[in-house]
Every structure is written in C-alpha cells, then in structure tokens.
Amino acid sequence: MTFVIADRYALGANIGSGGMSEVFAATDTLIGREVAVKMLRSDLAKDSNFRERFRREAQNSGQLSHPSIVAIFDTGEVDRDGISVPFIVMELVQGRNLRDIVAEDGVFSPTEAATVMIPVCEALQASHEAGIIHRDVKPANIMITNTGGVKVMDFGIARALNDSTSAMTQTSAVIGTAQYLSPEQARGKPADARSDIYAAGCVMYELVTGKPPFEGESPFAVAYQHVQDDPTPPSDFIADLTPTAALNIDAVILTAMAKHPADRYQSAREMASDLGRLSRNAISHAAKAHVEKPEEVAAEPAAPTRVATRTSTAIAAGAAAAGSQADTPNGVPQESRSQARARQREKSKRKARILTALALILGLGAIGIAAAFTYDYTSNTAAPTTRTIPNVQGLPQQEAQTELEAAGFVVNIVQEASADVATGLVIRTSPNVGSDIRIGATVTLTVSTGRQMVQVPDVSGMSLEAAAQAIEAAGLTLNQNVSEEYSAVVYAGNVISQTPTPGQEVAIGAAVSLTVSSGVENVRVPLTTGMKWEQAQQNLISLGFVPEVTEVDSSLPAGEVISVSNEGTELPKGSTISVQISNGMIITAPDLARMNTQEALAALRAAGWTAPDQSLIVGEPIPTAALVDQNTIGFQSPTPKTEFRKDASVTIRLYQFNLTALVPSP
C-alpha cells in the first residue's frame, strides 16, 4: 500500500538514510513531479534539538535558489505512530556523492577536481550572500548528478551569519565533521564564510589525494591536527606533476586551508576564480602571489611563528618535492641541526600541553571538542598581526597606493577598462575593502583606464568552452555563474542566451553571463483519467505538454477523461498528449414492453433520450388476439438494456387486435 503524506506526496523506496533522517523517492501527485522526501527519524522526532536542526535545514535551504543547491519545494509534519514527524520535500537528485566516487573510482586529476569545485564554491557564495554559512561542507554532502551537474546538499547545521542566539549555537559545541573542520570551529570560535572555504579546501585535498588532509584515531585527534599541524602538500601524493603544476595545486588548496581566516581566500567567489584558472591549467593567483614574493618566505625565521608563513612554506615545499629539488624552495636556507632539535623540543612541549587538555576534556565528556582548544594556540604561536583594508575605491591611484602602503600593505596595480569609473581612479581592491588581512600582505588595486568599448560576440549555439574562448578573445570575461535551462531546440551544453546581447557595446573586461542548455527536460505524464477535462487540461499544460483532445461516444458524464496516451511515463517536455473525453451521448435503453406511446416517450426522456418526439418511429403493427394488449408496445429497437446514442431514433411496433390471430395457421 502506498503511503501518502499531506494528501499529496506518495512515498516510494527508501533511497538514503543518515544519522538523523531518512530519504524517500516520492511522487507529487498534484502535478506529477518526482521528488525526494526527507523525514526526521521517528525516534529523534521527540528531541527538540533534532527538530530544531531539521527545521533549520528547511528554513536555510528554502531561502536559497541556485542551480548547484538542492531545491526545497515544501515542508510539513506527518503523524507516524502518534508522533508528529517533520518532513522536507526537495528536488530529487540522481547521482553519486563525492565520497562514494573517490572510494569507487579513485582520485580526480587537479583540473577535474577544480572543475567540480567551481560550482561548489559558486553555491557557497550564493549561500554566503544570503547570510548563511553551511558549516558541514564535506564530500558526502556534494553530489555529481547523472547529467554531470554538481549539487551541494544538507544545510542541516547551517546558520545565519548574524545568528548568535540559536539554541544550537549557544553551547560552544563544535558542529560539523572533524576531518573538514576549520581551526576556528575546532577551537569553539565563531564560524564565518571563510570556515566553509577551509572545508572546501579539505574536500579538494581529498579529491586529488584520495584521503583527507588529517586523519586520526578519534575526532579529537583530527581536530587537534587542524589547529596545530600543517597538512602534507597534496602534490606529494600526485604522480607526474611538473614543478609549476605542483605549485599551482598546492597554492590553491593550502591557501583555502590557511590556519588563520585572514590568510585564506576571502570569499568563495575568489576561490572559484582561482579554480577556474586551475581548471584551464593557467597559473592561479595564489601561485602567482607565492612566486612573485619569494623574499617573504626567505625572510621568515626557522621556527614557525605565523600561520600564513607555515602555509607558504608548505606550498613551497610541495612544489620543490614535485620538481625533485634538493634545496629548500626560493632559497630558504636549511636550518641547522641544533635549530631543528630545539624546534622539535618546543613542538613536543606544545603537543604535550594540548594533549593534556584533550585528555581532561575526554574525561569530562559533555563539554565537547571546543573546550579542548581553550588552550589557545596563540599561547605558543604568535598571533597574526592583521589590519583592515581601508576604503580607497574612487580615489586616484597614487593617493590610494600611498594610503595602503601607509597601512603596511604591499600594493599591486592592475588596469581595467571601465564605463563607470573615470580614468586613473580605483575601481576595487582585492581582497575587498573592509577585509582583515595580515600586515605585509599584497592588496591588488584595479585602476580604471576609462571607457574602452568592444562589441559583444554572438556565442549562441556554441559549446560553453568555445563560447568562453570567444568571449576572452573579445577582451571580455565570462561570468563563472553559468545558468542552465532545459531546451528542446538547443543541444545540451550549448549556449541558449547571453547577457549582454550580441553586438552590444560594452567596456573591455565586462562580464558576459551565459545560459546553457541542459537538454530536453523529461516530464512524467500525470494521471488524469477520470478527471474533468478542464482540470486534466490545466495539469498537462502546466507541465509543458500539448494536449490534443478527441470526444468519443461514452456513457460516462460529458467532459470526463476516458484515456490519456503515455499516462504515467516520462516524455520530453512539449510532447503532444492524446486525450479522449466522453461526450456523454450514450444511454441505456429502457424496457418499453406493454407501454403505450406516451408512456414510452416519458420512459425514454427519463433515461436521457434527447431526440425529438418524431424520432420515436412506429413501425408495422403486431397482430394480437389479446384485446388487453391493444396499442401497447410489443417490439422495440434498440432492445432493452442496450446502449445507444441519446439523439438516435427509436423504433417501436404496437399490438393491434385482430380476430384472424385466433385462427391457427394452415
């Protein structure tokens, strides 16, 4: 028996389960759409914390609309064995998550991993712009669909950036998966958008190496490493990398995984931009920053005193190892044995102190991971000195450069045409104005060269790769947030539309947004047999079908749907559906025997007969010797209880008294 909830969603097979919920394939019987229904486990539905987390997932996901975020359609509660169980109706995604893909198919190449992580970062950017941080980015929560799309799932522990009062966040308990936990989360500090960027770096690390950056016997051991240890450069685990390729992959991943948030990418969009360069085998901005300033690494003392320094050194070490270089990278001198021994002794002391704190917390049990790191790593490692980037947008280049250098930053100048900003004025900074970054870090000033206009090329019908090349060749940039739409006329992967339109004049460097076809959308033909035609027609049209109706003779009420072609099967959107509806013209003939003509007319009218009275045709009389049967009906056509059209003629024959009927035939 099919279990239907909310009088609408027919549950099918269980397609997944987790620590707190079960997911069922289902059908939205109202519109015929295949969906997934996620239900909180009945044994957890009584717990207010679990209900709050489940409610949060529905609320957070429902606020987001992005092609790489699983869509939420509906929410509600259903009674199961006397317990009110909340549920979420969401987009049904067919595919495999990254955890299973790596386990079953092996690691991704750096360019493949970058291609996968670009839409992940774009989804996180959309979430962050909506004021929501995910807090549990991991391979199991990222799915590759059967059509090659990327979907970020499970906003169950996400929270608003300005939410400091939720019952789920007041306890300082660490929420998330230990292997992808940012240092600030592990230490019980507030998480922000850059915490998701750290987790995205951990995910990409696992995609290219086949294992997470840190492993341990317990979540506590793993969380300790996130706070205190540097990951092995991912290039150490990737065969056949050139030194440049090794530097490139290490720079992107280890920048995302910097210990201090100020040293990471400052937005998911910034990380997506570097991933785009990595996917094209172009040098990432993170790698350029490392190569262009080798003196920063060389100037650091042997003992690690700053998170950013440790990250830079790890990047350099990975590149050197991949290139089989005997010397330390960028001319960093080998430390003496005495220095190494002293540094190792200090590291052992620090480790012992932190492990002692961990052991104490494990004994206490209920306090959580966060308390294990109340021993702040600032007690053994000097805290990074950071400063806020001042607002220099709109200032002349020299004035902006002077102000930034006075604040302790290194300034890099790039030029860009602009239709809105006058020549010589600052368009923007990278990182953004207001960002807290370490003193001595590089701030890139983008300065306007004025209005230099080019025509937008026509890329409609091109593949995405060809369109990107044409846009770049025209001096424009491709908006990395590429939209997808179903199309019955444009092949999957090709461009449907673009903004700005072809031939329009725009400033050099302007972004071009593309909408790409995801192919023809297949839609299940809804079950409409037995419905009134008006309702069936509305359902079919709303799903994109073209109904073609034919009226047929039937005893069913006029306008009722008798049959629908391909009902219950999937067809391309826009397909023509043949529908047969009843014209209500068939009635059942009443028994007119022994009635006179007027009585017969009354009986026929009562049965629904609509033909004029003259359509009751009186045929040749039937001789009878029974005077009592005189002028009553002895024959009718159609015969009693047979079906005929209500507007058809009826033939009757009346008995006529005749004495000859008493005479037997010779």
XYZ file of C-alpha atoms in Angstrom:
666
model
C 0.000 0.000 0.000
C 1.398 3.422 -0.980
C 1.918 5.785 1.965
C 0.732 9.311 1.087
C 1.595 12.307 3.245
C -0.043 15.735 3.193
C -2.644 14.242 0.816
C -0.125 14.842 -1.949
C 3.217 13.037 -1.744
C 3.179 9.295 -2.465
C 6.269 7.775 -0.844
C 8.271 5.179 -2.744
C 11.531 3.400 -1.983
C 13.947 4.453 0.748
C 16.887 5.914 -1.203
C 19.070 7.005 1.675
C 19.430 7.352 5.415
C 21.717 9.173 7.776
C 22.246 9.838 11.427
C 19.026 11.784 11.860
C 16.829 11.306 8.789
C 15.601 9.027 6.041
C 15.081 9.989 2.403
C 12.376 8.505 0.195
C 11.725 8.768 -3.516
C 8.218 10.151 -3.925
C 5.713 11.480 -6.421
C 3.914 14.791 -6.099
C 0.502 13.514 -7.158
C -0.834 17.030 -7.648
C 1.485 17.904 -10.540
C 3.072 14.541 -11.350
C 6.611 15.614 -10.352
C 9.195 13.163 -8.983
C 10.586 14.487 -5.694
C 12.545 13.349 -2.653
C 11.016 13.462 0.820
C 13.380 13.742 3.776
C 11.853 12.739 7.120
C 13.296 13.062 10.595
C 13.675 9.622 12.173
C 10.733 8.844 14.427
C 12.987 8.044 17.386
C 14.511 11.540 17.156
C 11.323 13.499 16.462
C 10.638 13.984 20.185
C 14.023 15.671 20.734
C 13.728 19.451 20.414
C 17.374 19.823 19.332
C 16.936 17.459 16.401
C 13.650 19.098 15.440
C 15.365 22.494 15.567
C 18.206 21.273 13.338
C 15.723 19.775 10.887
C 13.680 22.992 10.889
C 16.861 24.960 10.302
C 17.734 22.872 7.257
C 14.315 23.526 5.718
C 14.466 27.238 6.546
C 18.020 27.784 5.304
C 17.724 25.710 2.128
C 14.342 27.222 1.351
C 15.904 30.712 1.298
C 18.439 29.703 -1.347
C 17.917 29.496 -5.082
C 20.944 28.334 -7.051
C 21.416 25.636 -9.705
C 24.088 23.951 -7.550
C 21.999 23.876 -4.352
C 19.320 21.201 -3.921
C 15.957 22.980 -4.192
C 13.332 22.821 -1.422
C 9.695 22.654 -2.584
C 7.636 22.144 0.574
C 7.753 21.311 4.291
C 5.312 19.936 6.798
C 4.674 17.380 9.514
C 3.026 13.967 9.430
C 1.732 11.733 12.207
C 3.622 8.443 12.465
C 2.592 6.145 15.284
C 1.305 9.073 17.305
C 4.469 11.159 16.807
C 4.494 14.361 14.766
C 7.417 13.887 12.369
C 8.650 16.848 10.271
C 9.478 16.344 6.600
C 11.044 18.299 3.747
C 10.066 17.899 0.097
C 13.062 18.562 -2.118
C 14.448 18.176 -5.591
C 15.105 14.519 -6.488
C 18.775 14.297 -7.454
C 20.005 11.180 -9.217
C 23.737 10.599 -8.935
C 26.605 9.818 -6.517
C 28.279 11.886 -3.844
C 31.986 12.713 -3.969
C 32.782 10.392 -1.066
C 31.471 7.385 -2.998
C 33.027 8.492 -6.293
C 36.516 8.738 -4.761
C 36.057 5.399 -2.971
C 34.785 3.585 -6.061
C 36.511 5.344 -8.986
C 39.680 6.760 -7.456
C 41.128 10.249 -7.259
C 40.444 13.219 -9.530
C 43.131 14.975 -11.533
C 43.792 18.558 -10.370
C 41.898 20.013 -13.353
C 38.968 17.609 -12.834
C 38.819 18.457 -9.130
C 38.897 22.184 -9.913
C 36.056 21.772 -12.416
C 33.942 20.019 -9.765
C 34.736 22.516 -7.019
C 33.905 25.646 -9.082
C 30.096 25.143 -8.825
C 30.550 24.137 -5.163
C 32.195 27.496 -4.465
C 29.548 29.299 -6.510
C 26.839 27.613 -4.423
C 28.641 28.602 -1.215
C 28.975 32.183 -2.493
C 25.215 32.307 -3.095
C 24.656 30.926 0.407
C 27.049 33.428 1.977
C 25.464 36.333 0.105
C 22.148 35.204 1.582
C 23.773 35.396 5.017
C 24.005 31.622 5.559
C 27.132 29.557 6.242
C 26.953 25.819 5.604
C 29.321 24.595 8.385
C 29.389 20.983 7.153
C 30.949 21.067 3.690
C 32.273 17.559 3.001
C 32.394 15.037 0.119
C 29.257 13.237 1.321
C 27.290 16.495 1.017
C 28.324 17.174 -2.592
C 26.674 15.157 -5.358
C 27.504 14.739 -9.034
C 24.228 14.180 -10.871
C 23.721 11.685 -13.668
C 23.704 14.629 -16.088
C 27.055 15.949 -14.815
C 25.696 18.726 -12.600
C 27.003 19.486 -9.113
C 24.680 19.823 -6.115
C 25.513 20.964 -2.571
C 23.219 19.335 -0.014
C 22.371 19.221 3.684
C 22.143 22.662 5.226
C 21.110 20.914 8.451
C 23.678 22.669 10.653
C 23.957 25.863 8.631
C 23.115 29.079 10.392
C 22.748 32.737 9.606
C 25.946 34.779 9.829
C 24.308 37.108 12.357
C 22.665 34.342 14.407
C 24.317 34.247 17.803
C 21.311 33.295 19.891
C 20.200 29.976 18.447
C 19.856 27.132 20.908
C 22.090 25.131 18.623
C 24.997 27.571 18.889
C 24.886 28.763 22.485
C 26.741 25.799 23.963
C 30.057 26.386 22.112
C 29.835 22.786 20.999
C 31.667 22.001 17.771
C 29.243 21.192 14.982
C 30.492 19.617 11.756
C 32.623 16.712 10.605
C 36.076 16.597 12.200
C 38.018 15.847 9.005
C 36.725 19.063 7.361
C 36.558 21.288 10.446
C 38.235 24.692 10.322
C 40.684 25.564 13.118
C 38.368 28.261 14.470
C 35.457 25.781 14.613
C 37.663 23.198 16.334
C 38.596 25.805 18.934
C 34.968 26.761 19.539
C 35.336 30.147 17.886
C 32.558 31.612 15.708
C 32.478 30.287 12.159
C 32.104 32.578 9.176
C 32.082 32.223 5.387
C 35.822 31.547 5.408
C 35.204 28.442 7.520
C 33.286 26.992 4.567
C 36.240 27.919 2.326
C 38.574 25.960 4.618
C 36.272 22.930 4.378
C 36.131 23.295 0.584
C 39.933 23.186 0.568
C 39.837 19.977 2.629
C 37.342 18.452 0.180
C 39.527 19.305 -2.807
C 42.561 17.892 -0.968
C 40.700 14.584 -0.649
C 39.604 14.618 -4.299
C 43.187 14.799 -5.590
C 44.898 12.631 -2.936
C 42.204 10.103 -2.059
C 42.320 10.902 1.657
C 41.501 13.847 3.927
C 44.327 16.195 4.958
C 44.302 14.935 8.532
C 43.467 11.503 9.932
C 43.460 10.179 13.472
C 42.062 7.556 15.801
C 39.340 9.881 17.069
C 37.619 13.140 16.103
C 39.586 14.819 18.904
C 42.894 13.763 17.367
C 41.820 15.010 13.948
C 40.580 18.336 15.314
C 43.904 18.801 17.134
C 45.756 18.476 13.826
C 43.522 21.063 12.146
C 44.532 23.568 14.830
C 48.201 22.700 15.240
C 49.640 20.796 12.260
C 50.359 21.653 8.640
C 48.963 19.262 6.032
C 51.332 17.396 3.769
C 51.299 19.285 0.450
C 48.816 17.490 -1.817
C 51.356 17.423 -4.659
C 53.351 14.872 -2.617
C 50.626 12.327 -3.401
C 50.101 13.176 -7.095
C 52.307 11.490 -9.678
C 53.845 13.111 -12.758
C 53.393 16.749 -11.790
C 55.716 19.418 -13.128
C 57.084 21.841 -10.516
C 54.724 24.517 -11.852
C 51.683 22.229 -11.706
C 52.660 21.140 -8.188
C 52.980 24.747 -7.053
C 49.629 25.556 -8.645
C 47.589 22.801 -6.948
C 49.354 23.301 -3.598
C 48.832 27.069 -3.695
C 45.083 26.822 -4.301
C 44.366 24.105 -1.724
C 46.699 25.344 1.009
C 45.524 28.950 0.616
C 41.966 27.729 1.189
C 43.251 25.727 4.199
C 45.278 28.508 5.817
C 45.095 28.282 9.614
C 44.080 31.908 10.059
C 40.925 33.045 8.203
C 42.623 36.282 7.110
C 45.165 34.265 5.099
C 42.552 32.273 3.144
C 40.562 33.277 0.115
C 38.300 35.990 1.445
C 35.269 34.814 -0.496
C 34.070 31.663 -2.222
C 33.902 33.700 -5.433
C 37.614 34.460 -5.136
C 38.371 30.757 -4.692
C 36.125 29.888 -7.661
C 38.098 32.332 -9.792
C 41.384 30.606 -8.921
C 39.788 27.207 -9.510
C 38.727 28.409 -12.946
C 42.348 29.202 -13.754
C 43.485 25.859 -12.364
C 40.882 24.004 -14.457
C 42.388 25.615 -17.583
C 45.969 24.822 -16.473
C 46.562 28.558 -16.040
C 48.615 29.861 -13.114
C 46.376 30.663 -10.152
C 46.522 33.994 -8.349
C 47.590 32.151 -5.192
C 50.544 30.600 -7.035
C 51.465 33.948 -8.608
C 51.459 35.610 -5.202
C 53.837 32.939 -3.913
C 56.198 33.099 -6.890
C 56.261 36.890 -7.081
C 57.292 37.339 -3.432
C 59.854 34.628 -2.589
C 61.602 37.041 -0.228
C 58.636 36.792 2.167
C 59.328 33.094 2.655
C 63.088 33.554 2.853
C 62.702 36.234 5.489
C 60.756 34.039 7.913
C 62.597 32.587 10.946
C 63.163 28.847 11.090
C 60.595 28.288 13.813
C 57.050 28.812 12.518
C 55.665 31.957 14.096
C 52.763 32.741 11.818
C 50.074 30.653 10.232
C 50.496 32.332 6.838
C 54.233 31.603 6.904
C 53.649 27.927 7.600
C 51.190 27.783 4.707
C 53.600 29.499 2.319
C 56.422 27.213 3.371
C 54.225 24.151 2.858
C 53.318 25.353 -0.641
C 56.957 25.864 -1.499
C 57.954 22.522 -0.023
C 55.344 20.690 -2.060
C 56.474 22.323 -5.290
C 60.103 21.565 -4.550
C 59.356 17.925 -3.809
C 57.404 17.532 -7.041
C 60.293 19.023 -9.010
C 62.865 16.837 -7.222
C 64.753 19.928 -5.974
C 67.430 19.242 -3.398
C 67.487 22.766 -1.955
C 64.756 24.385 0.028
C 62.322 26.423 -2.117
C 63.022 30.020 -3.053
C 66.437 29.997 -1.445
C 65.299 29.256 2.124
C 68.431 28.050 3.962
C 68.432 24.617 5.573
C 68.105 25.018 9.342
C 70.973 23.752 11.470
C 70.682 20.507 13.396
C 70.712 22.411 16.675
C 67.895 24.654 15.446
C 65.926 21.622 14.318
C 66.377 19.878 17.664
C 65.340 22.996 19.562
C 62.262 23.466 17.356
C 61.311 19.798 17.791
C 61.634 20.038 21.587
C 59.381 23.122 21.632
C 56.865 21.411 19.345
C 56.808 18.350 21.627
C 56.161 20.551 24.665
C 53.286 22.292 22.884
C 51.831 18.980 21.785
C 52.018 17.573 25.310
C 50.192 20.585 26.745
C 47.376 20.353 24.177
C 47.032 16.588 24.523
C 46.779 17.031 28.296
C 43.919 19.448 27.736
C 42.281 16.976 25.361
C 42.599 14.150 27.869
C 40.962 16.285 30.548
C 38.058 17.092 28.224
C 37.629 13.449 27.289
C 37.309 12.668 30.981
C 34.676 15.346 31.439
C 32.735 14.033 28.426
C 29.906 16.509 27.990
C 31.854 19.687 27.388
C 32.725 18.927 23.718
C 35.653 19.333 21.417
C 35.667 23.089 21.598
C 36.875 23.150 25.203
C 39.911 21.077 24.248
C 41.188 24.093 22.426
C 40.590 26.661 25.145
C 44.361 26.359 25.275
C 44.650 28.966 22.523
C 47.374 28.337 20.027
C 48.256 31.984 20.499
C 49.902 30.843 23.755
C 52.611 29.048 21.800
C 52.392 30.749 18.387
C 52.421 34.493 17.932
C 49.013 35.668 16.723
C 48.941 37.033 13.171
C 49.037 40.802 13.040
C 46.189 41.914 10.820
C 44.791 45.207 9.638
C 41.601 46.266 7.871
C 41.872 47.327 4.227
C 40.772 50.988 4.081
C 38.169 52.167 1.605
C 40.148 53.550 -1.328
C 37.554 52.971 -4.026
C 37.144 56.035 -6.240
C 40.476 57.572 -5.144
C 43.245 58.452 -7.617
C 45.763 55.640 -7.998
C 48.665 57.392 -6.265
C 46.557 58.531 -3.324
C 45.120 55.028 -2.835
C 48.554 53.425 -3.134
C 50.036 55.802 -0.568
C 47.222 55.097 1.920
C 47.558 51.321 1.552
C 51.338 51.382 1.900
C 50.996 53.561 4.986
C 48.742 50.849 6.426
C 51.530 48.319 5.921
C 50.352 46.560 2.774
C 52.232 45.761 -0.422
C 50.372 47.241 -3.394
C 49.972 45.592 -6.790
C 48.441 47.661 -9.624
C 46.335 46.220 -12.441
C 44.404 48.196 -15.014
C 40.929 47.616 -16.358
C 38.638 49.496 -18.685
C 35.500 50.836 -17.050
C 32.408 52.528 -18.375
C 31.524 53.886 -14.921
C 34.823 54.882 -13.256
C 36.933 57.737 -14.604
C 40.462 57.118 -15.865
C 43.043 56.818 -13.076
C 40.574 56.145 -10.264
C 40.399 52.925 -8.231
C 37.613 50.552 -9.257
C 38.078 47.981 -6.473
C 40.585 46.186 -4.278
C 41.368 42.511 -3.830
C 40.820 41.426 -1.077
C 37.746 43.599 -0.704
C 37.626 46.842 1.228
C 36.993 46.108 4.915
C 38.738 42.715 4.890
C 41.109 41.937 7.764
C 44.396 40.649 6.343
C 47.923 40.332 7.703
C 50.239 43.304 7.570
C 52.657 42.893 4.682
C 50.147 41.051 2.515
C 49.539 42.154 -1.047
C 46.498 44.248 -1.928
C 45.699 44.481 -5.627
C 44.352 47.825 -6.845
C 42.271 47.691 -10.008
C 42.560 51.101 -11.655
C 40.305 52.367 -14.418
C 41.693 53.084 -17.886
C 38.406 54.700 -18.824
C 35.726 53.675 -21.233
C 37.169 51.336 -23.879
C 34.327 49.703 -25.685
C 34.131 46.440 -27.611
C 31.269 44.584 -29.249
C 29.892 41.522 -27.514
C 30.363 38.468 -29.770
C 27.424 36.229 -30.643
C 28.082 32.912 -28.880
C 24.559 31.471 -29.086
C 24.586 27.812 -30.076
C 28.282 27.405 -29.199
C 29.603 24.934 -26.652
C 30.467 26.500 -23.296
C 34.193 26.017 -23.940
C 34.024 27.647 -27.388
C 31.900 30.493 -26.018
C 34.409 31.146 -23.215
C 37.232 31.334 -25.748
C 35.271 33.743 -27.976
C 34.403 35.967 -25.014
C 38.010 36.034 -23.796
C 39.266 36.759 -27.329
C 36.962 39.794 -27.448
C 38.575 41.186 -24.301
C 35.631 40.301 -22.076
C 35.274 37.951 -19.118
C 32.926 35.043 -18.606
C 30.663 35.194 -15.559
C 31.554 31.940 -13.794
C 27.972 31.585 -12.559
C 26.631 29.929 -15.718
C 22.876 29.300 -15.643
C 21.287 26.161 -17.022
C 17.889 25.742 -18.636
C 16.129 22.907 -20.372
C 15.737 23.365 -24.110
C 14.014 21.370 -26.805
C 15.927 23.116 -29.612
C 19.474 23.665 -28.291
C 21.788 20.716 -27.671
C 22.869 20.045 -24.087
C 25.974 22.042 -23.165
C 25.443 24.709 -25.819
C 24.573 28.359 -25.216
C 20.887 29.319 -25.275
C 21.186 33.021 -24.467
C 23.649 35.638 -23.288
C 23.717 38.950 -21.469
C 24.698 41.490 -22.785
C 23.157 40.690 -26.154
C 25.297 40.111 -29.276
C 26.578 43.284 -30.913
C 26.054 45.442 -27.836
C 28.991 47.717 -26.994
C 30.431 47.269 -23.510
C 33.622 48.182 -21.687
C 36.639 45.919 -22.142
C 36.731 43.407 -19.318
C 32.973 43.445 -18.766
C 31.392 40.167 -17.719
C 29.203 38.173 -20.079
C 26.593 35.908 -18.474
C 25.526 32.756 -20.288
C 22.577 30.411 -20.081
C 23.470 26.911 -21.276
C 21.120 24.147 -22.357
C 20.817 21.104 -20.129
C 18.956 19.281 -22.910
C 15.336 18.341 -23.259
C 13.511 18.036 -19.965
C 11.697 14.764 -19.488
C 8.474 15.055 -17.515
C 6.169 12.321 -16.265
C 2.716 12.415 -17.878
C 0.311 12.889 -14.941
C -2.513 10.517 -14.112
C -5.619 12.339 -15.323
C -8.013 9.541 -16.356
C -11.346 10.109 -14.622
C -10.781 13.840 -14.166
C -12.909 16.558 -15.676
C -11.342 17.755 -18.925
C -10.741 21.292 -17.646
C -8.658 20.030 -14.697
C -6.766 17.488 -16.800
C -6.009 20.126 -19.429
C -4.656 22.507 -16.792
C -2.401 19.806 -15.298
C -0.989 18.805 -18.694
C -0.328 22.368 -19.828
C 1.305 23.309 -16.502
C 3.842 20.511 -17.027
C 4.630 21.689 -20.541
C 2.625 19.178 -22.572
C 0.367 19.972 -25.533
C -2.966 18.151 -25.032
C -4.874 17.069 -28.154
C -8.473 16.225 -27.249
C -10.987 13.971 -29.013
C -14.596 13.455 -27.945
C -15.876 9.884 -28.129
C -19.273 8.282 -27.531
C -19.473 7.185 -23.928
C -21.956 6.640 -21.159
C -19.618 8.491 -18.767
C -20.544 12.065 -17.849
C -19.788 14.579 -20.576
C -16.266 16.044 -20.257
C -14.806 13.191 -18.212
C -11.374 11.949 -19.353
C -11.576 8.381 -20.689
C -7.965 7.762 -21.750
C -4.586 9.563 -21.953
C -1.707 8.477 -24.173
C 1.533 7.543 -22.338
C -0.069 8.228 -18.973
C 2.435 7.651 -16.140
C 5.501 7.542 -18.417
C 8.176 10.186 -18.982
C 8.178 12.185 -22.218
C 10.108 15.236 -23.409
C 8.530 18.498 -22.318
C 6.434 19.893 -25.171
C 5.223 16.487 -26.346
C 1.672 16.170 -27.686
C -0.604 14.082 -25.484
C -3.729 12.487 -26.995
C -6.712 12.715 -24.664
C -10.110 11.100 -25.193
C -13.042 12.568 -23.305
C -16.643 11.455 -23.041
C -19.318 13.305 -24.972
C -21.954 11.812 -22.643
C -24.078 10.711 -25.626
C -24.534 7.040 -24.715
C -27.575 5.969 -22.668
C -29.144 2.612 -21.826
C -32.458 1.750 -23.481
C -35.333 1.295 -21.011
C -37.758 -1.633 -21.304
C -40.854 -0.258 -23.140
C -42.843 -3.517 -23.273
C -46.670 -3.163 -22.818
C -46.376 0.658 -22.696
C -48.416 2.960 -24.902
C -46.714 5.628 -26.981
C -46.957 8.421 -24.397
C -45.638 6.177 -21.644
C -42.753 5.132 -23.889
C -41.855 8.751 -24.590
C -41.804 9.507 -20.865
C -39.592 6.484 -20.127
C -37.142 7.431 -22.878
C -36.912 11.018 -21.633
C -36.252 9.760 -18.127
C -33.382 7.658 -19.485
C -31.798 10.762 -21.059
C -33.082 10.462 -24.626
C -32.838 13.870 -26.353
C -34.119 13.194 -29.875
C -37.385 14.917 -30.955
C -40.665 13.089 -30.413
C -40.959 12.289 -34.117
C -37.772 10.212 -33.778
C -39.927 7.654 -31.950
C -40.872 5.717 -35.074
C -43.948 3.457 -35.013
C -43.496 0.501 -37.318
C -45.886 -2.139 -38.654
C -48.450 -3.319 -36.045
C -48.179 -6.717 -34.462
C -51.453 -8.728 -34.703
C -52.714 -9.995 -31.356
C -55.797 -11.824 -30.173
C -55.399 -10.253 -26.720
C -57.643 -7.254 -26.610
C -55.870 -6.071 -23.457
C -52.632 -5.507 -25.450
C -54.305 -3.243 -27.969
C -51.996 -0.231 -28.801
C -49.210 -1.311 -26.448
C -45.609 -1.921 -27.443
C -44.665 -5.430 -28.442
C -41.278 -4.656 -30.057
C -38.553 -2.017 -29.656
C -35.200 -1.190 -31.211
C -32.770 -0.737 -29.575
C -33.703 -3.607 -27.293
C -33.949 -3.109 -23.540
C -30.687 -2.585 -21.578
C -28.566 -1.973 -24.676
C -26.559 1.218 -25.137
C -27.315 3.722 -27.894
C -26.789 7.394 -28.661
C -29.217 9.638 -26.859
C -30.018 11.503 -30.096
C -30.712 8.347 -32.150
C -34.210 7.334 -33.315
C -36.141 4.549 -31.552
C -38.434 2.161 -33.432
C -41.461 0.543 -31.789
C -44.249 -1.731 -33.010
C -47.679 -1.697 -31.331
C -50.015 -4.627 -30.788
C -53.171 -4.448 -32.943
C -56.217 -6.608 -32.047
C -57.076 -8.918 -34.940
C -59.510 -11.863 -34.827
C -57.528 -13.623 -37.508
C -54.836 -14.027 -34.959
C -57.146 -16.584 -33.292
C -57.233 -18.709 -36.413
C -54.397 -21.169 -36.446
C -52.156 -21.081 -39.461
C -52.994 -23.762 -42.103
